[in-house]
Structures are given as C-alpha cells and as structure tokens.
C-alpha cells in the first residue's frame, strides 16, 4: 500500500510533505490490524513507545473513506477529537474542592474542536486540502485554529473598541502604538487608509511563529498572566516568555522594514 502525497501547496508552489518520522511510522504500522492501531491510538502518554502520533491518526482517519468504513472513522475520530480538545487551554480550573469553568475558554475550545471536526467530515466527502497541515504539524495546526477562534471571540467582545475597518483588517491600537514613530505625520484620510492596508499586509507576510504573536497581541492576550482562567501567549504557543518576546521584536522589526519600503516608496 503506497502513501499518497498531500495536495496542499505552499505559496511557493511546493507541496506540503509529511515529516520523515510520520512517514516511517505509517510505513511501520501498515502491517498492523485495525484493532492493534486502535489500542495504540488510545494511549495518551507521548513518552510511551506505543504512542501513535496525531499526524498518523489523521492519515488513517482519512484512509477510512476509501472503503466507506464508517465504524472505523468514528472510532478514530473520537480519539482525535479528544486530542484536539486536550491541545486547547484548559477551561476547567480547580479552586479548592470546587471546579470552575471559564465560559470564554470553553467557547473558544468548542469552536476549535468544531472547526477541526468540520474539516474531517468535509474531507470525508471530498478531499479538503486544509486538513493536510494536520498531517504535517498537528499541534501547531490546532494552535493556529485556536488562535483564529480566539480572535473572533475577542473581536466580538471588543466590538466597541478602536479597531480597523473590516476591509483593511483589524489592526488594533497597541500594534500601531509600537510602530507609531515610524508612521508619517500629517497623512490625509486616503494616505492613512493606505498605510493601514500596508500594515495589515506586512503582518500577513510574517513567518507563522511571528504572525501568531502579533495575532495574539491583536486579541489582547498577555505574554504571561497570573489571573486564573486567563490565557497567555506562553500557554497558547507552548514556549517560554523570552521566546515570545524575541518573536515579537523580530515581527515588529520586519513590519517596520516593510512599511518603510512600501509607504516610503509611495506604493
């Protein structure tokens, strides 16, 4: 049984490819029975040698449509759905003997799970290239989906705050303030709109890890927090404070460079 290549392409035109460990694991597991795969997939401890990587689970879940194995699909889907939920920040917090659920985190978690679930079911009907990234870097793909849902909730909650026109993208004041000294003064309304469009384009052009930090800034997520139930960048991105700050500074530097080039050239 050959492993079909992924179909999604990067902006460069290059196809996304599974990582070598994922391919090796799939090749090794092709000889297992489905029950064997299911038993191993039920293991949650990543340190155990029998643990099945989530990227491999996505691969097998997609393969069930070739033989209309609905029963197999549901069994694998249930396991993968639990992993998506586990990859999101915990909404339940223990305070003494009581358990408190953060409604905001629960909503974002559920929206993230629903998004990934929808991809799984649309892929079952017809190949969905968006699911390819989950075969490459599952955890990062879930985090990206979570950040997207978090931004939507934050935009709704902060609808009365100063945000950009939806046509140009929602560049909030905190980002503009960090870049304000690089902005030309005395701009006309048209020039100001043009500046904001370039700012959104500069953010979109950032590498994924740096853009994620900017996206979280836009969503008013702190780098770290002591508030119970409040998400932080270090928690959502899975890295230490210094790494987040370094990504933020690199992102600001690239945005400044892009604006100096584009706005300075009158484009």
XYZ file of C-alpha atoms in Angstrom:
267
model
C 0.000 0.000 0.000
C 1.554 3.274 -1.113
C 1.287 6.503 0.859
C -0.347 9.127 -1.310
C 1.295 12.574 -1.238
C -0.505 15.562 0.192
C -2.124 18.020 -2.226
C -1.930 21.371 -0.472
C 0.715 23.719 -1.851
C 2.703 26.443 -0.135
C 2.710 29.951 -1.550
C 5.946 28.995 -3.302
C 4.050 26.275 -5.183
C 5.824 23.482 -3.319
C 3.652 20.664 -1.990
C 3.324 20.180 1.748
C 5.069 16.961 2.801
C 4.752 14.794 5.865
C 7.746 14.733 8.180
C 10.091 11.758 7.957
C 9.131 10.313 11.401
C 5.461 10.428 10.345
C 6.157 8.584 7.094
C 8.297 5.996 8.882
C 5.592 5.403 11.474
C 2.900 4.998 8.801
C 5.057 2.534 6.881
C 5.690 0.534 10.064
C 2.008 0.497 11.012
C 0.685 -0.613 7.625
C 1.121 -4.214 8.768
C -0.975 -3.791 11.904
C -4.595 -4.825 12.256
C -7.078 -2.019 12.868
C -7.644 -3.236 16.431
C -3.897 -3.047 17.012
C -3.827 0.523 15.706
C -6.833 1.464 17.824
C -5.290 0.047 21.011
C -2.105 2.023 20.458
C -4.017 5.156 19.427
C -5.882 5.085 22.749
C -2.591 5.660 24.600
C -2.336 9.301 25.729
C 1.188 9.302 27.161
C 3.506 10.608 24.440
C 6.517 9.168 26.236
C 5.344 5.600 25.702
C 6.889 3.870 22.723
C 3.492 2.619 21.515
C 2.047 6.151 21.319
C 0.600 6.923 17.884
C 1.422 10.477 16.703
C -1.641 12.568 15.908
C -0.377 13.171 12.368
C -0.538 9.409 11.810
C -4.057 9.268 13.235
C -5.188 11.941 10.780
C -3.688 9.894 7.943
C -5.588 6.739 8.952
C -8.785 8.651 9.612
C -8.673 9.969 6.037
C -7.993 6.467 4.678
C -11.275 5.105 6.056
C -13.221 6.853 3.281
C -11.637 4.609 0.659
C -13.616 1.600 1.909
C -16.564 3.504 3.454
C -15.564 2.210 6.872
C -17.820 4.477 8.915
C -17.274 2.444 12.072
C -13.506 2.819 11.822
C -13.838 6.515 11.045
C -15.942 7.181 14.156
C -13.583 5.252 16.442
C -10.531 7.146 15.180
C -12.441 10.429 15.104
C -13.401 10.095 18.784
C -9.748 9.670 19.756
C -8.545 12.518 17.566
C -11.309 14.817 18.772
C -10.155 14.250 22.352
C -6.620 15.177 21.317
C -7.803 18.421 19.707
C -9.658 19.313 22.887
C -6.630 18.422 25.019
C -4.428 20.687 22.882
C -6.574 23.702 23.829
C -6.054 25.621 27.105
C -7.989 24.091 29.961
C -11.340 25.733 30.625
C -11.840 23.971 33.966
C -9.887 25.225 36.956
C -9.764 23.648 40.408
C -10.221 26.102 43.255
C -10.161 24.134 46.460
C -12.793 21.449 46.215
C -14.740 23.270 43.519
C -14.249 23.186 39.750
C -14.885 26.404 37.861
C -15.364 26.523 34.109
C -14.243 29.600 32.187
C -17.095 30.204 29.732
C -14.857 32.166 27.362
C -12.210 29.446 27.156
C -14.916 26.805 26.797
C -16.455 28.663 23.863
C -13.093 29.032 22.116
C -12.214 25.374 22.787
C -15.550 24.163 21.432
C -15.237 26.390 18.357
C -11.750 24.982 17.706
C -12.966 21.392 18.051
C -15.929 22.141 15.780
C -13.619 23.640 13.145
C -11.318 20.616 13.037
C -14.322 18.282 13.104
C -15.833 20.077 10.117
C -12.566 19.643 8.207
C -12.606 15.923 8.952
C -16.160 15.468 7.710
C -15.780 17.665 4.602
C -12.616 15.746 3.754
C -14.602 12.527 4.003
C -16.998 13.831 1.352
C -14.348 15.371 -0.876
C -10.631 15.903 -0.301
C -10.098 19.009 1.860
C -6.575 20.398 1.481
C -6.906 22.330 4.738
C -6.619 19.037 6.608
C -3.200 18.371 5.039
C -1.434 20.628 7.524
C -2.737 18.406 10.340
C -0.745 15.537 8.812
C 2.376 17.704 8.894
C 2.277 19.539 12.242
C -0.861 18.598 14.148
C -0.245 20.550 17.353
C 0.672 23.757 15.518
C -2.361 23.414 13.276
C -4.639 23.074 16.311
C -2.984 26.102 17.944
C -3.488 28.131 14.767
C -7.162 27.154 14.680
C -7.482 28.038 18.361
C -5.905 31.466 17.819
C -8.270 32.154 14.930
C -11.302 31.344 17.080
C -9.858 33.329 19.977
C -9.515 36.386 17.730
C -13.131 36.100 16.615
C -14.361 35.990 20.195
C -12.110 38.907 21.155
C -13.294 40.989 18.197
C -16.890 40.369 19.252
C -16.179 41.277 22.871
C -14.234 44.387 21.887
C -16.547 45.488 19.094
C -16.891 48.929 20.650
C -13.124 49.438 20.859
C -10.973 51.147 18.275
C -10.280 48.582 15.555
C -9.612 48.817 11.852
C -12.192 48.762 9.120
C -13.005 45.141 8.237
C -11.963 45.862 4.647
C -8.389 46.599 5.705
C -8.064 44.192 8.637
C -8.346 44.722 12.368
C -5.034 46.331 13.342
C -5.535 47.395 16.931
C -4.080 50.465 18.624
C -1.499 48.512 20.649
C 0.298 47.443 17.476
C 0.059 50.865 15.885
C 1.399 52.442 19.068
C 4.517 50.270 18.889
C 5.036 51.382 15.288
C 3.753 54.943 15.627
C 7.107 56.703 15.429
C 7.693 55.111 12.041
C 4.441 56.461 10.655
C 4.475 59.651 8.621
C 2.667 62.570 10.182
C 0.034 64.697 8.530
C -1.417 61.943 6.377
C -4.643 62.545 4.557
C -7.540 60.146 5.169
C -6.699 58.350 1.945
C -3.000 58.108 2.820
C -3.857 56.889 6.316
C -6.072 54.137 4.870
C -3.254 53.168 2.517
C -0.847 52.998 5.457
C -3.189 50.702 7.372
C -3.566 48.397 4.362
C 0.226 48.124 4.112
C 0.385 47.431 7.854
C -2.078 44.538 7.520
C -0.171 43.195 4.503
C 3.098 43.384 6.450
C 1.564 41.363 9.290
C 0.182 38.763 6.898
C 3.641 38.359 5.324
C 5.302 37.419 8.628
C 6.504 33.853 9.297
C 3.873 31.798 11.111
C 5.533 31.871 14.556
C 5.909 35.676 14.462
C 2.449 36.290 12.999
C 0.918 34.171 15.772
C 2.429 36.539 18.354
C 1.029 39.593 16.561
C -2.359 37.896 16.245
C -2.398 37.300 19.990
C -1.462 40.930 20.614
C -4.404 41.895 18.419
C -6.586 39.667 20.577
C -5.296 41.403 23.761
C -3.687 38.218 25.095
C -0.858 38.920 27.585
C 2.533 37.237 27.285
C 2.102 35.854 30.791
C -0.629 36.230 33.397
C -1.363 35.345 36.999
C -5.118 35.689 36.534
C -6.872 32.367 36.985
C -8.520 31.179 33.782
C -6.965 33.879 31.570
C -4.976 32.513 28.600
C -1.429 33.702 27.953
C 0.837 33.685 24.908
C 3.302 31.319 26.566
C 0.489 28.851 27.216
C -1.108 29.101 23.771
C 2.170 29.000 21.833
C 3.875 26.438 24.050
C 7.090 28.414 24.607
C 8.796 30.499 27.282
C 8.408 34.252 27.774
C 11.808 35.098 26.255
C 10.924 33.244 23.049
C 7.623 35.133 22.744
C 9.360 38.483 23.271
C 12.039 37.632 20.711
C 9.385 36.691 18.141
C 7.523 39.908 18.890
C 10.621 42.056 18.391
C 11.526 40.268 15.150
C 7.953 40.771 13.939
C 7.974 44.488 14.770
C 11.329 44.906 13.015
C 10.057 43.232 9.831
C 6.835 45.242 9.893
C 8.811 48.477 10.265
C 11.066 47.497 7.382
C 8.105 46.634 5.186
C 6.357 49.923 5.956
C 9.471 51.981 5.315
C 9.874 50.317 1.934
C 6.243 50.362 0.831
C 4.985 53.610 2.312
C 8.292 55.345 1.686
C 8.130 54.436 -1.982
C 4.592 55.781 -2.200
C 3.107 52.415 -3.143
